Coordinates of C-alpha atoms (C1' of nucleotides) in Angstrom, one line a residue:
Chain A
X724 CA -28.2 -15.6 -43.8
X725 CA -24.9 -15.3 -45.5
X726 CA -22.1 -17.6 -44.5
X727 CA -20.5 -16.9 -41.2
X728 CA -16.8 -15.9 -41.2
X729 CA -15.2 -14.6 -38.0
X730 CA -11.7 -13.8 -37.1
X731 CA -9.4 -13.4 -34.1
X732 CA -7.0 -10.6 -34.8
X733 CA -4.4 -10.2 -32.1
X734 CA -1.3 -8.2 -32.2
X735 CA 1.7 -10.3 -31.6
X736 CA 2.8 -9.2 -28.2
X737 CA 4.6 -12.4 -27.3
X738 CA 1.9 -14.4 -25.5
X739 CA -1.8 -15.1 -25.4
X740 CA -3.6 -13.1 -22.8
X741 CA -6.6 -14.8 -21.2
X742 CA -8.7 -11.9 -22.3
X743 CA -7.5 -12.7 -25.8
X744 CA -8.3 -16.3 -25.3
X745 CA -11.9 -15.4 -24.3
X746 CA -12.3 -13.3 -27.4
X747 CA -10.8 -16.1 -29.6
X748 CA -13.0 -18.7 -27.9
X749 CA -16.2 -16.7 -28.5
X750 CA -15.2 -16.3 -32.2
X751 CA -14.4 -20.0 -32.4
X752 CA -17.6 -21.1 -30.7
X753 CA -19.7 -18.8 -32.9
X754 CA -18.0 -20.1 -36.1
X755 CA -18.4 -23.7 -35.2
X756 CA -22.0 -23.3 -34.0
X757 CA -22.9 -21.7 -37.3
X758 CA -20.9 -23.9 -39.6
X759 CA -18.7 -20.9 -40.3
X760 CA -15.0 -20.3 -40.7
X761 CA -12.6 -19.1 -38.0
X762 CA -9.8 -17.0 -39.3
X763 CA -6.6 -16.0 -37.5
X764 CA -5.1 -12.7 -38.6
X765 CA -2.0 -11.2 -37.1
X766 CA -2.2 -7.4 -36.7
X767 CA 1.5 -6.6 -36.8
X768 CA 1.4 -3.1 -38.2
X769 CA 3.4 -1.6 -35.4
X770 CA 7.0 -2.2 -36.2
X771 CA 8.2 -0.8 -32.9
X772 CA 6.4 -3.6 -31.1
X773 CA 7.8 -6.4 -33.0
X774 CA 8.4 -9.4 -30.7
X775 CA 10.5 -12.4 -31.9
X776 CA 8.6 -15.7 -32.0
X777 CA 5.3 -14.0 -30.9
X778 CA 3.3 -15.4 -33.7
X779 CA 4.5 -19.0 -33.1
X780 CA 3.7 -18.6 -29.4
X781 CA 0.2 -17.3 -30.1
X782 CA -0.6 -20.1 -32.5
X783 CA 0.7 -22.8 -30.2
X784 CA -1.3 -21.4 -27.2
X785 CA -4.4 -21.3 -29.4
X786 CA -3.9 -24.8 -30.5
X787 CA -3.2 -26.0 -27.0
X788 CA -6.6 -24.7 -26.0
X789 CA -8.2 -26.6 -28.9
X790 CA -9.0 -23.5 -30.9
X791 CA -8.0 -24.7 -34.4
X792 CA -8.5 -22.1 -37.1
X793 CA -9.5 -22.7 -40.7
X794 CA -7.4 -20.0 -42.2
X795 CA -4.3 -18.1 -40.9
X796 CA -0.6 -17.8 -41.1
X797 CA 1.0 -21.3 -41.5
X798 CA -2.4 -22.8 -42.3
X799 CA -2.9 -20.5 -45.3
X800 CA -6.3 -19.9 -47.0
X801 CA -7.7 -18.3 -50.1
X802 CA -8.0 -14.8 -48.7
X803 CA -4.5 -14.4 -47.3
X804 CA -1.8 -13.5 -46.6
X805 CA -2.9 -13.4 -42.9
X806 CA -0.1 -11.3 -41.6
X807 CA -0.9 -7.6 -42.1
X808 CA 2.8 -6.8 -42.6
X809 CA 2.6 -8.8 -45.8
X810 CA -0.4 -6.9 -47.1
X811 CA 1.1 -3.4 -47.4
X812 CA 0.4 -3.2 -51.2
X813 CA -3.3 -3.9 -50.6
X814 CA -3.6 -1.0 -48.2
X815 CA -1.8 1.4 -50.6
X816 CA -4.3 0.6 -53.3
X817 CA -7.4 1.1 -51.1
X818 CA -6.2 4.2 -49.5
X819 CA -5.9 5.9 -52.9
X820 CA -9.5 5.2 -53.5
X821 CA -10.4 7.1 -50.4
X822 CA -8.1 10.0 -51.3
X823 CA -9.6 10.3 -54.7
X824 CA -13.1 10.3 -53.1
X825 CA -12.0 13.0 -50.7
X826 CA -12.7 10.8 -47.7
X827 CA -9.0 10.7 -46.8
X828 CA -6.3 13.3 -47.3
X829 CA -2.6 13.7 -47.1
X830 CA -1.2 15.5 -44.0
X831 CA 2.3 16.9 -43.8
X832 CA 2.1 18.3 -40.4
X833 CA 5.2 17.8 -38.2
X834 CA 5.1 16.2 -34.8
X835 CA 6.0 19.6 -33.5
X836 CA 3.0 21.3 -35.0
X837 CA 0.7 18.5 -33.8
X838 CA 2.2 18.8 -30.3
X839 CA 1.7 22.6 -30.3
X840 CA -1.8 22.2 -31.6
X841 CA -2.8 19.8 -28.8
X842 CA -1.3 22.1 -26.2
X843 CA -3.1 25.1 -27.5
X844 CA -6.4 23.2 -27.6
X845 CA -5.9 22.1 -24.0
X846 CA -5.1 25.6 -22.9
X847 CA -8.3 26.8 -24.5
X848 CA -10.2 24.1 -22.8
X849 CA -11.4 22.4 -25.9
X850 CA -13.7 19.6 -24.9
X851 CA -11.5 17.3 -27.0
X852 CA -8.1 17.6 -28.6
X853 CA -8.5 17.0 -32.3
X854 CA -6.6 17.5 -35.5
X855 CA -7.6 20.8 -37.1
X856 CA -7.9 19.6 -40.7
X857 CA -5.1 22.0 -41.5
X858 CA -3.9 19.9 -44.5
X859 CA -7.3 19.3 -45.9
X860 CA -7.2 22.6 -47.7
X861 CA -3.8 22.0 -49.3
X862 CA -4.0 22.4 -53.1
X863 CA -3.4 19.5 -55.4
X864 CA -0.3 21.0 -56.7
X865 CA 1.1 21.7 -53.3
X866 CA 0.5 18.1 -52.3
X867 CA 2.3 16.9 -55.4
X868 CA 5.1 19.2 -54.7
X869 CA 5.5 18.0 -51.1
X870 CA 5.3 14.4 -52.3
X871 CA 8.0 15.0 -54.9
X872 CA 10.1 16.6 -52.2
X873 CA 9.7 13.6 -50.1
X874 CA 8.3 15.4 -47.2
X875 CA 7.0 12.9 -44.7
X876 CA 3.3 12.5 -44.6
X877 CA 0.4 10.5 -43.1
X878 CA -3.0 10.0 -44.6
X879 CA -5.9 10.9 -42.5
X880 CA -9.6 10.0 -42.4
X881 CA -11.7 13.0 -43.4
X882 CA -14.5 13.0 -40.8
X883 CA -17.5 15.2 -41.9
X884 CA -18.7 17.2 -38.8
X885 CA -22.2 17.3 -37.4
X886 CA -23.3 13.8 -38.3
X887 CA -24.8 11.1 -36.3
X888 CA -22.9 7.8 -36.6
X889 CA -25.1 5.0 -35.6
X890 CA -24.4 1.3 -35.6
X891 CA -25.9 -1.9 -34.1
X892 CA -24.1 -4.2 -31.8
X893 CA -25.3 -7.6 -30.7
X894 CA -24.2 -7.1 -27.2
X895 CA -24.9 -3.4 -26.7
X896 CA -27.8 -3.0 -29.2
X897 CA -27.8 0.5 -30.8
X898 CA -24.8 2.8 -30.2
X899 CA -24.7 6.4 -31.3
X900 CA -21.8 8.8 -31.8
X901 CA -21.6 12.4 -32.9
X902 CA -19.0 12.8 -35.7
X903 CA -17.8 16.0 -34.0
X904 CA -16.2 13.7 -31.4
X905 CA -14.4 11.6 -34.0
X906 CA -10.9 12.7 -34.8
X907 CA -9.4 12.7 -38.3
X908 CA -7.7 9.4 -37.5
X909 CA -4.4 8.6 -39.2
X910 CA -5.0 5.8 -41.6
X911 CA -1.5 5.4 -43.1
X912 CA 1.5 6.2 -40.9
X913 CA 4.6 8.0 -42.2
X914 CA 6.4 4.7 -42.4
X915 CA 3.8 3.6 -45.0
X916 CA 2.2 1.1 -42.6
X917 CA -1.5 1.3 -42.0
X918 CA -2.9 1.9 -38.6
X919 CA -5.1 -0.7 -37.0
X920 CA -8.3 1.2 -37.9
X921 CA -7.6 1.1 -41.6
X922 CA -6.0 -2.3 -41.9
X923 CA -8.7 -3.9 -39.9
X924 CA -11.5 -2.6 -42.0
X925 CA -9.9 -3.4 -45.3
X926 CA -8.9 -6.9 -44.2
X927 CA -12.3 -7.7 -42.6
X928 CA -13.9 -6.7 -45.9
X929 CA -11.5 -8.5 -48.1
X930 CA -11.5 -11.6 -45.9
X931 CA -15.3 -11.5 -46.0
X932 CA -15.7 -11.3 -42.3
X933 CA -19.4 -11.4 -41.4
X934 CA -19.2 -10.7 -37.7
X935 CA -16.6 -8.7 -35.8
X936 CA -16.4 -10.1 -32.3
X937 CA -13.9 -8.2 -30.2
X938 CA -13.2 -6.6 -26.9
X939 CA -15.1 -3.6 -25.6
X940 CA -12.0 -1.5 -25.8
X941 CA -12.8 -1.2 -29.5
X942 CA -16.3 0.2 -29.1
X943 CA -15.1 3.8 -29.0
X944 CA -13.3 3.5 -32.3
X945 CA -16.0 1.7 -34.1
X946 CA -17.4 4.9 -35.6
X947 CA -14.2 5.4 -37.5
X948 CA -14.5 1.9 -38.9
X949 CA -18.1 2.4 -39.8
X950 CA -17.2 5.6 -41.6
X951 CA -14.7 3.6 -43.6
X952 CA -17.1 0.9 -44.6
X953 CA -19.6 3.5 -45.7
X954 CA -17.1 5.4 -47.7
X955 CA -15.9 2.3 -49.6
X956 CA -19.6 1.4 -50.0
X957 CA -18.9 -1.9 -48.3
X958 CA -21.5 -3.8 -46.3
X959 CA -20.8 -3.4 -42.6
X960 CA -20.1 -6.5 -40.6
X961 CA -22.3 -7.3 -37.6
X962 CA -20.5 -6.0 -34.5
X963 CA -20.4 -7.7 -31.1
X964 CA -18.3 -6.0 -28.4
X965 CA -17.4 -8.2 -25.5
X966 CA -17.2 -7.1 -21.9
X967 CA -13.7 -6.9 -20.4
X968 CA -12.0 -9.3 -18.1
X969 CA -11.1 -7.7 -14.7
X970 CA -8.7 -7.9 -11.9
X971 CA -10.1 -8.6 -8.4
X972 CA -10.1 -4.8 -7.9
X973 CA -12.2 -4.4 -11.1
X974 CA -9.5 -2.8 -13.1
X975 CA -8.7 -4.2 -16.5
X976 CA -7.0 -7.6 -16.2
X977 CA -3.3 -7.0 -16.1
X978 CA 0.0 -8.7 -15.4
X979 CA 0.5 -6.7 -12.2
X980 CA -2.1 -8.6 -10.3
X981 CA -1.4 -12.2 -11.2
X982 CA -1.0 -14.4 -14.2
X983 CA -2.4 -13.3 -17.4
X984 CA -0.9 -15.5 -20.1
X985 CA -2.5 -18.8 -21.2
X986 CA 1.0 -20.4 -20.9
X987 CA 1.2 -19.3 -17.3
X988 CA -1.9 -21.3 -16.5
X989 CA -0.7 -24.2 -18.6
X990 CA 2.6 -24.2 -16.7
X991 CA 0.7 -24.2 -13.4
X992 CA -0.9 -27.4 -14.3
X993 CA -4.4 -26.2 -15.3
X994 CA -6.2 -28.4 -17.9
X995 CA -7.1 -26.8 -21.1
X996 CA -10.6 -28.1 -20.6
X997 CA -10.9 -26.2 -17.4
X998 CA -9.4 -23.0 -18.7
X999 CA -11.7 -23.0 -21.7
X1000 CA -14.7 -23.9 -19.6
X1001 CA -14.0 -21.2 -17.1
X1002 CA -13.2 -18.4 -19.6
X1003 CA -16.4 -19.3 -21.6
X1004 CA -18.5 -18.6 -18.5
X1005 CA -16.9 -15.2 -17.9
X1006 CA -19.5 -13.1 -19.7
X1007 CA -21.7 -15.8 -21.1
X1008 CA -24.2 -18.4 -19.9
X1009 CA -26.8 -20.6 -21.5
X1010 CA -29.5 -19.3 -19.2
X1011 CA -29.6 -22.5 -17.2
X1012 CA -27.6 -23.8 -14.2
X1013 CA -25.1 -25.8 -16.2
X1014 CA -21.5 -24.8 -15.4
X1015 CA -19.5 -27.9 -16.4
X1016 CA -18.9 -27.8 -20.2
X1017 CA -16.8 -29.6 -22.7
X1018 CA -15.9 -27.8 -25.9
X1019 CA -18.5 -29.6 -28.0
X1020 CA -21.2 -28.6 -25.5
X1021 CA -20.1 -25.0 -25.5
X1022 CA -20.3 -25.0 -29.3
X1023 CA -23.8 -26.5 -29.2
X1024 CA -25.1 -23.9 -26.7
X1025 CA -23.2 -20.8 -27.5
X1026 CA -24.9 -17.7 -28.8
X1027 CA -23.8 -14.0 -28.9
X1028 CA -27.2 -12.9 -27.8
X1029 CA -26.5 -14.3 -24.3
X1030 CA -23.3 -12.5 -23.8
X1031 CA -23.3 -10.1 -20.9
X1032 CA -22.6 -6.4 -21.0
X1033 CA -20.6 -5.9 -17.9
X1034 CA -17.0 -6.8 -17.1
X1035 CA -16.2 -10.0 -15.2
X1036 CA -13.6 -10.6 -12.5
X1037 CA -11.3 -13.4 -13.2
X1038 CA -11.8 -15.5 -10.0
X1039 CA -9.0 -18.1 -9.7
X1040 CA -11.0 -20.0 -7.0
X1041 CA -13.6 -21.0 -9.5
X1042 CA -11.0 -22.0 -12.0
X1043 CA -9.4 -24.2 -9.4
X1044 CA -12.8 -25.9 -8.8
X1045 CA -13.4 -26.4 -12.5
X1046 CA -9.9 -27.9 -12.9
X1047 CA -10.7 -30.4 -10.2
X1048 CA -14.0 -31.3 -11.8
X1049 CA -12.5 -31.8 -15.2
X1050 CA -9.6 -33.8 -13.8
X1051 CA -11.9 -36.2 -12.0
X1052 CA -13.9 -36.7 -15.1
X1053 CA -10.7 -38.0 -16.9
X1054 CA -10.3 -41.7 -17.4
X1055 CA -7.7 -43.4 -15.3
X1056 CA -5.7 -44.2 -18.5
X1057 CA -5.6 -40.5 -19.4
X1058 CA -4.6 -39.7 -15.9
X1059 CA -1.8 -42.3 -16.1
X1060 CA -0.3 -40.6 -19.1
X1061 CA -0.5 -37.3 -17.4
X1062 CA 1.0 -38.6 -14.2
X1063 CA 3.9 -40.2 -16.1
X1064 CA 4.7 -36.8 -17.7
X1065 CA 4.4 -35.2 -14.3
X1066 CA 6.9 -37.7 -12.8
X1067 CA 9.2 -37.1 -15.6
X1068 CA 9.2 -33.4 -14.9
X1069 CA 9.5 -33.9 -11.2
X1070 CA 12.5 -34.1 -8.9
X1071 CA 12.4 -37.9 -9.3
X1072 CA 13.9 -37.7 -12.8
X1073 CA 17.0 -36.1 -11.4
X1074 CA 17.3 -37.8 -8.0
X1075 CA 19.4 -40.9 -8.0
X1076 CA 16.7 -42.7 -6.0
X1077 CA 14.2 -41.6 -8.5
X1078 CA 15.0 -44.2 -11.0
X1079 CA 12.6 -46.7 -9.6
X1080 CA 9.8 -44.1 -9.5
X1081 CA 10.3 -43.6 -13.2
X1082 CA 10.0 -47.3 -13.7
X1083 CA 6.9 -47.9 -11.6
X1084 CA 4.6 -50.2 -13.5
X1085 CA 1.3 -49.0 -15.0
X1086 CA -0.7 -51.2 -12.6
X1087 CA 0.9 -49.6 -9.6
X1088 CA 0.3 -46.0 -10.8
X1089 CA -3.3 -46.9 -11.7
X1090 CA -3.9 -48.0 -8.1
X1091 CA -2.5 -44.7 -6.9
X1092 CA -4.7 -42.9 -9.3
X1093 CA -7.9 -44.7 -8.1
X1094 CA -6.9 -44.0 -4.5
X1095 CA -6.2 -40.3 -5.0
X1096 CA -8.6 -39.3 -7.8
X1097 CA -11.1 -37.7 -5.5
X1098 CA -8.4 -36.0 -3.5
X1099 CA -6.5 -33.9 -6.1
X1100 CA -7.3 -30.8 -8.1
X1101 CA -4.1 -30.9 -10.2
X1102 CA -2.1 -33.7 -11.6
X1103 CA 1.0 -32.6 -9.7
X1104 CA -0.9 -33.2 -6.5
X1105 CA -0.7 -36.9 -7.0
X1106 CA 3.0 -36.4 -6.1
X1107 CA 2.7 -33.6 -3.5
X1108 CA -0.4 -34.9 -1.7
X1109 CA 0.7 -38.5 -1.6
X1110 CA 4.5 -38.7 -1.9
X1111 CA 4.4 -41.8 0.2
X1112 CA 3.3 -43.8 -2.8
X1113 CA 6.6 -42.9 -4.4
X1114 CA 9.1 -42.9 -1.6
X1115 CA 9.1 -43.8 2.1
X1116 CA 8.4 -40.9 4.4
X1117 CA 11.6 -39.3 5.7
X1118 CA 9.8 -37.0 8.2
X1119 CA 6.6 -37.2 10.1
X1120 CA 3.9 -34.6 10.4
X1121 CA 4.5 -32.9 13.7
X1122 CA 1.0 -32.3 14.9
X1123 CA 0.0 -35.8 14.0
X1124 CA 3.0 -37.2 16.0
X1125 CA 1.9 -35.1 18.9
X1126 CA -1.7 -36.3 18.7
X1127 CA -1.2 -39.9 17.7
X1128 CA 2.2 -41.2 18.8
X1129 CA 2.0 -41.8 22.5
X1130 CA 4.6 -43.5 24.8
X1131 CA 2.7 -46.8 24.4
X1132 CA 2.5 -46.6 20.6
X1133 CA 5.9 -48.2 19.7
X1134 CA 5.0 -51.4 21.5
X1135 CA 1.6 -51.5 19.9
X1136 CA 3.1 -50.9 16.5
X1137 CA 5.5 -53.7 17.2
X1138 CA 2.6 -56.0 17.9
X1139 CA 0.8 -54.9 14.7
X1140 CA 4.0 -55.5 12.8
X1141 CA 4.1 -59.1 14.1
X1142 CA 0.4 -59.6 13.2
X1143 CA 1.0 -58.3 9.7
X1144 CA 4.1 -60.6 9.4
X1145 CA 1.7 -63.6 9.5
X1146 CA -0.2 -62.4 6.4
X1147 CA 0.4 -63.9 3.1
X1148 CA -0.2 -61.6 0.0
X1149 CA -2.9 -59.8 2.0
X1150 CA -5.8 -57.9 0.4
X1151 CA -7.4 -54.9 2.0
X1152 CA -9.7 -57.0 4.1
X1153 CA -6.8 -59.1 5.4
X1154 CA -5.1 -56.0 6.7
X1155 CA -8.2 -54.8 8.3
X1156 CA -9.0 -58.1 10.0
X1157 CA -5.5 -58.3 11.2
X1158 CA -5.4 -54.8 12.6
X1159 CA -8.8 -55.2 14.4
X1160 CA -7.7 -58.5 15.9
X1161 CA -4.5 -56.9 17.2
X1162 CA -6.6 -54.0 18.6
X1163 CA -8.8 -56.5 20.4
X1164 CA -5.9 -58.3 21.8
X1165 CA -4.4 -55.1 23.1
X1166 CA -7.8 -54.1 24.3
X1167 CA -7.8 -50.8 22.6
X1168 CA -9.8 -49.1 19.9
X1169 CA -8.8 -49.8 16.3
X1170 CA -8.3 -46.0 16.0
X1171 CA -5.4 -46.2 18.4
X1172 CA -3.6 -48.3 15.8
X1173 CA -5.0 -46.8 12.6
X1174 CA -3.7 -43.3 13.2
X1175 CA -0.2 -44.2 14.2
X1176 CA -0.1 -46.7 11.4
X1177 CA -1.1 -44.0 8.9
X1178 CA 1.6 -41.8 10.3
X1179 CA 4.2 -44.5 10.1
X1180 CA 3.4 -45.5 6.6
X1181 CA 2.7 -42.1 5.0
X1182 CA 4.3 -39.5 7.3
X1183 CA 1.1 -37.5 7.2
X1184 CA -2.4 -37.5 8.6
X1185 CA -4.5 -37.3 5.5
X1186 CA -5.1 -39.5 2.4
X1187 CA -6.9 -42.5 1.3
X1188 CA -8.1 -45.2 3.7
X1189 CA -5.0 -46.7 5.5
X1190 CA -5.8 -50.2 4.2
X1191 CA -5.8 -48.9 0.7
X1192 CA -2.4 -47.4 1.3
X1193 CA -1.1 -50.6 2.7
X1194 CA -2.3 -52.7 -0.2
X1195 CA -0.8 -50.3 -2.7
X1196 CA 2.7 -50.1 -1.1
X1197 CA 2.5 -53.8 -0.2
X1198 CA 3.2 -55.8 2.9
X1199 CA 7.0 -55.7 2.8
X1200 CA 7.1 -51.9 2.4
X1201 CA 4.5 -51.6 5.1
X1202 CA 6.6 -53.5 7.5
X1203 CA 9.7 -51.6 6.6
X1204 CA 8.0 -48.3 7.3
X1205 CA 6.4 -49.4 10.6
X1206 CA 9.9 -50.5 11.7
X1207 CA 11.5 -47.3 10.6
X1208 CA 8.8 -45.2 12.3
X1209 CA 9.2 -47.1 15.6
X1210 CA 12.9 -46.3 15.5
X1211 CA 12.7 -42.8 14.2
X1212 CA 9.8 -41.4 16.0
X1213 CA 10.8 -42.7 19.4
X1214 CA 14.1 -41.0 19.0
X1215 CA 12.4 -37.6 18.7
Chain B
rG316 C1' -12.1 17.2 -19.1
rG317 C1' -14.9 15.0 -23.5
rC318 C1' -17.2 10.8 -25.6
rG319 C1' -18.9 5.8 -25.0
rC320 C1' -20.2 1.6 -22.1
rG321 C1' -21.6 -0.6 -17.6
rU322 C1' -23.8 -1.2 -12.3
rU323 C1' -28.4 -8.2 -9.0
rC324 C1' -24.9 -12.0 -2.8
rG325 C1' -17.2 -11.4 -1.7
rU326 C1' -16.9 -13.6 -7.1
rC327 C1' -19.3 -15.7 -11.8
rU328 C1' -24.3 -15.3 -12.8
rA329 C1' -30.3 -16.5 -13.4
rG330 C1' -34.0 -13.0 -14.1
rU331 C1' -37.0 -9.6 -20.3
rG332 C1' -43.7 -5.9 -15.8
rG333 C1' -47.1 -9.7 -11.3
rU334 C1' -44.4 -16.9 -10.6
rC335 C1' -38.9 -12.7 -6.6
rU336 C1' -40.3 -12.2 1.0
rA337 C1' -34.6 -12.5 -5.9
rG338 C1' -32.7 -18.7 -8.0
rG339 C1' -27.9 -21.4 -9.0
rA340 C1' -22.5 -22.0 -8.8
rC341 C1' -17.5 -20.9 -6.5
rG342 C1' -15.7 -19.6 -1.9
rC343 C1' -17.0 -19.5 3.5
rC344 C1' -19.6 -22.0 8.0
rG345 C1' -22.2 -26.2 10.2
rC346 C1' -24.1 -31.2 10.2
rC347 C1' -24.1 -36.3 8.1
rC348 C1' -20.9 -40.2 6.1
rU349 C1' -16.1 -41.7 8.3
rC350 C1' -9.6 -44.5 10.5
rU351 C1' -7.8 -39.2 8.4
rC352 C1' -8.2 -36.0 4.2
rA353 C1' -11.1 -35.5 0.1
rA354 C1' -15.4 -36.6 -2.7
rG355 C1' -20.7 -36.9 -1.8
rG356 C1' -25.4 -35.6 0.8
rC357 C1' -28.1 -32.0 3.8
rG358 C1' -28.4 -27.2 5.8
rG359 C1' -26.7 -22.0 6.9
rA360 C1' -24.8 -17.0 6.5
rG361 C1' -24.5 -13.8 2.3
rA362 C1' -27.9 -8.9 -2.6
rU363 C1' -32.9 -2.9 1.1
rC364 C1' -31.5 -5.8 -7.2
rA365 C1' -25.8 1.5 -7.0
rC366 C1' -28.9 5.8 -5.7
rG367 C1' -33.1 9.3 -6.7
rG368 C1' -37.2 10.4 -9.6
rG369 C1' -40.9 9.1 -12.9
rU370 C1' -44.4 5.5 -16.1
rU371 C1' -47.8 1.7 -14.3
rC372 C1' -53.0 -1.1 -10.5
rG373 C1' -48.0 -3.3 -10.0
rA374 C1' -41.1 -2.6 -11.3
rC375 C1' -34.7 -6.0 -10.6
rC376 C1' -37.1 -5.8 -15.2
rC377 C1' -39.5 0.5 -19.1
rC378 C1' -38.0 6.1 -19.1
rC379 C1' -35.0 10.3 -17.0
rG380 C1' -31.3 12.1 -13.8
rU381 C1' -27.2 11.4 -10.2
rA382 C1' -23.2 8.7 -8.3
rC383 C1' -19.5 5.3 -9.0
rG384 C1' -16.6 2.0 -12.1
rC385 C1' -14.4 0.9 -16.7
rG386 C1' -12.9 1.8 -21.8
rC387 C1' -11.4 5.3 -25.6
rU388 C1' -9.5 10.1 -26.2
rA389 C1' -1.6 7.9 -30.3
rC390 C1' 1.7 8.1 -36.8
rC391 C1' -0.4 1.2 -30.1
rA392 C1' -3.3 -2.5 -31.1

RNA sequence: GGCGCGUUCGUCUAGUGGUCUAGGACGCCGCCCUCUCAAGGCGGAGAUCACGGGUUCGACCCCCGUACGCGCUACCA
């Protein structure tokens, strides 16, 4: 088998679509699995769609996901340049070859004529509106005359009618088209730029691409590409058309129905490991029950033969779950680094009282992490789910107050406060013994103290075991909070 | 409209003619654990395998048709 070279060839729209990520990922996995090369090529042949900074965004999103390419803009490579807008001369050269062969021809038709033609064909109920090859019969001298007179032109593919165009696709097996349904596609636009169809074929050949792995939306135009390969006498790459990513209503995944850019998910706090893992499973599986994957495991197990044919709905619930799974698998040290960044980006960095939060020692944060690790799905939830580790509660969960803070509670808390006061640098067990003792003295269940205590110390009704909370915030802070709760809650 | 592609639990999927009265995962529900919330364990509901014809002793798996969905139908990619 000849060496594997694949490419991800996005148009620079300004951001990386998750569908694009999936396409890029499958290309990447296939390349790595087969010791091949992964090339990034930017398809920027539409000057009307130029977006400032789009290429940089694309590259940084790709890199964030861990998809490093072997050749591409910035990176370079032997078969560049990798920006199609810098390859115009190349297309000019190759299109001439086609014109000489008669497989492409100049067309001087105006927009008006094209428009009228289409209208007429529709009126006559043609099965499909197609160019009528009007300019194919232009004499050589006429063409030269037009060219000399600078009449705007395009160059079209000369599709020979009544032919079967057949190609193989790894995902869809054999696909067959009738050339009568293939239009004389514009190859070179009047501004001199190539269309996607032409540039993509020329570049894939010149860049020695072995496998074209792309979205299903390209399946219908593949016959045009095949015609081009054949006309040049170039070997066709192996095609693999990937199923589409869908909205919950099964339409093509779009901005209207939620986030669609990789950077959106990044901003929301999703881990790249989770996003990549999730997206990999949308349309592929190894045939077993494994669902949790790291990148190296994906590479090891990936194969195009196991890619599905039908579209997959992007289900955020499952992404959430995978994010939690990946987060829990992180080491506490990694989590510490992430938590610090989260704190830096939180309200604490601007709040005057936030200073001490920023300066919390590693040892403290590490304790918070062990206590909360099983209870968070996102790093930011360390702050939102257990704010009490960072600041004393300023309000108390209403339903918990109603349920746990009875008229006798303040006195009981006072008693507990006094018991705790006798402790000296208590560990978890000391707090527990002290509380149970107090409960016994008061002749009540430990729960009658535990729940109000949790409320007093955290302001909420959920979280790690109370004693864990107490140890982390410390005896002094515990007492302060009990005291504050007694005063504040009774006032309500 | 034409052409192409697709169709297994709500969602992602396993399944390549008998092992399928269809398996797993997410989500949902219940139980256990338990000071709460998670995590974990156990269990449950949930798919007449889009529908209709064939082929076959036998079809989720093969063939044909229909329906529905999606894609393409640009001097956009």
